[in-house]
């Protein structure tokens, strides 16, 4: 089991670009919402209930295989900076930014599987894999779920399926999210039309780190809206299929852009690289835009001195919580932009990460 | 004696930043306008007269020391691309862009001294030195002048001094030009005021390569307007003194800028370096602006991976005539901006030039 510090020393494994279609899909996340029978949902439960939930969940995790030797983080009032980092690494949702009783996170090797305790639900199990992997990620989190269920009694209705704190999760409790880099569709002004048709297929789309990451960098999260009335396999398959169609459109857009504006694009992506490796002040917005250009340059074969994993890693390691951690204190906005630039230069100089 | 090709392989020695105050002053040029007694000025002379002038001047040069083993270029109709390069290296004036009978240029080692034959006057002798060197450059060109005069009979009036084609050169026939990088005064918006007072002192100011090089890069040429009624020593001394005052004001402006905006300036100059070493398309205007930032970054100690000589060299080697020569043909504007970017990357990668 590694420590929190060791975990932070490298980007999450789901950013390592080892998975299929990594040129367009950064990662696939599948999470299951689960609650314990006979205990109120976290919003309505008292501290002692929540602490009991936590202890039972931790016990179940250690009794199994997938999280037996995992990193356990107790996320109490003192853990404020940790909480921000957990959100930035997609290990917990944004509601975890505030403190709450009985909260904990269990994180497996490479952040591949994890369990969040007492967030919106008693238990959120997740698997994040590199590339486009809805079925594989679902299979893995399913095995974790089955394993934990041997020691936990889930709230389940034969009519509704798994019961959850928010009605939108009832049924399978499953959310499949695919993190995509749709830079070609954004640049060719086709993104609005494409995303419009996605929502008609029952999928939702958000920016990776809020709206700006979408507008500036073309980083989108595509996920299912429905959790009820479909099997988990169907949900995973639907997301995989739709994401696959997006991939085709994206690759088509990129190839057209490169064909039409080869020299201009080659120039632009190299400039992005030049600024990333040279600038001393880089805002979060600019980083997102430059990182997008850098990824584009790598996938289109213009840039070979940086690999995709390094470019992906920057998206997480340059977030405010991470920078605060590296700096050992809250740097404030001005210094933060300088630390971000320093970190980017270091990461790009250390070059090719596995 | 080196060939024209060998000469082009390195920047002129006056860009090597070896002279005094090279952080602000790139170079000092002193030229003398001379005409031969009894021959009409070039504008009014026939081809045979001009060819005779050329032959006499070449003979006088080979008989002396300073230009005895120099490169002699006959600049006839066929030498069009050469003519542009000569203008870009400040060896001839812009009127040399057109062809004319009897034209030739004699260029000494490192382009330190030179003689232009049948430009506006029969003979223009010049010395260009690195840094702020009016007196030294004048002394050297004076020795060349004296040497040539042993074999040439100059048009001279005891009332007026040396007679020249244009009345503004009559008297000493001397023009002292100091090429300055006034980036601090431009950035702190004090340049207009400062240059206004310069013109009251009887000096004129122009951009290094036209107005844009001044506005975009802060590259100015400061020179005397009067050639009559003052000795050569006085002219050289006046320009040296005024340029020295400009240097003080410039250094003051730079130090204030760096004090006030340290991090921002550090960021900006490194970005300029990043773009210069990465971009694939760079226009002449952008090059001038980036090169100015690069020089500023070097002189203020922010950038140590490039030396001033390399930064200076880019100002000349990236001019259109030079790029055409390197490309072996006229590349046209689009390709020219790509060749310029390629050349800049190569020059900066080859790094520190002596």
Tab-separated table of C-alpha atoms in Angstrom, chain B residues 29 75 80 83-99 103 116 119-120 124 206-211 213 221 319-321:
chain	number	residue	atom	x	y	z
B	29	UNK	CA	28.741	52.930	-38.551
B	75	UNK	CA	27.117	44.602	-58.897
B	80	UNK	CA	19.876	41.267	-58.173
B	83	UNK	CA	22.067	43.640	-54.119
B	84	UNK	CA	19.266	42.922	-51.661
B	85	UNK	CA	21.660	41.101	-49.339
B	86	UNK	CA	24.117	44.004	-49.458
B	87	UNK	CA	21.349	46.386	-48.382
B	88	UNK	CA	20.253	44.053	-45.580
B	89	UNK	CA	23.823	43.862	-44.267
B	90	UNK	CA	24.058	47.676	-44.289
B	91	UNK	CA	26.864	47.504	-46.836
B	92	UNK	CA	25.020	49.652	-49.367
B	93	UNK	CA	22.043	51.998	-49.317
B	94	UNK	CA	18.629	51.145	-50.676
B	95	UNK	CA	19.340	52.930	-53.983
B	96	UNK	CA	21.697	50.041	-54.678
B	97	UNK	CA	18.656	47.761	-55.031
B	98	UNK	CA	18.410	48.872	-58.662
B	99	UNK	CA	21.128	48.079	-61.161
B	103	UNK	CA	28.690	49.597	-59.561
B	116	UNK	CA	30.770	51.215	-52.268
B	119	UNK	CA	26.073	54.568	-55.457
B	120	UNK	CA	24.897	58.160	-54.872
B	124	UNK	CA	31.311	55.669	-50.028
B	206	UNK	CA	15.109	56.200	-38.046
B	207	UNK	CA	14.081	52.561	-37.615
B	208	UNK	CA	16.790	49.943	-38.192
B	209	UNK	CA	14.799	48.232	-40.973
B	210	UNK	CA	12.109	50.842	-41.517
B	211	UNK	CA	9.481	52.149	-39.138
B	213	UNK	CA	11.476	47.639	-36.602
B	221	UNK	CA	19.433	54.305	-35.888
B	319	UNK	CA	15.690	39.382	-43.783
B	320	UNK	CA	13.967	38.487	-47.082
B	321	UNK	CA	17.086	38.675	-49.268
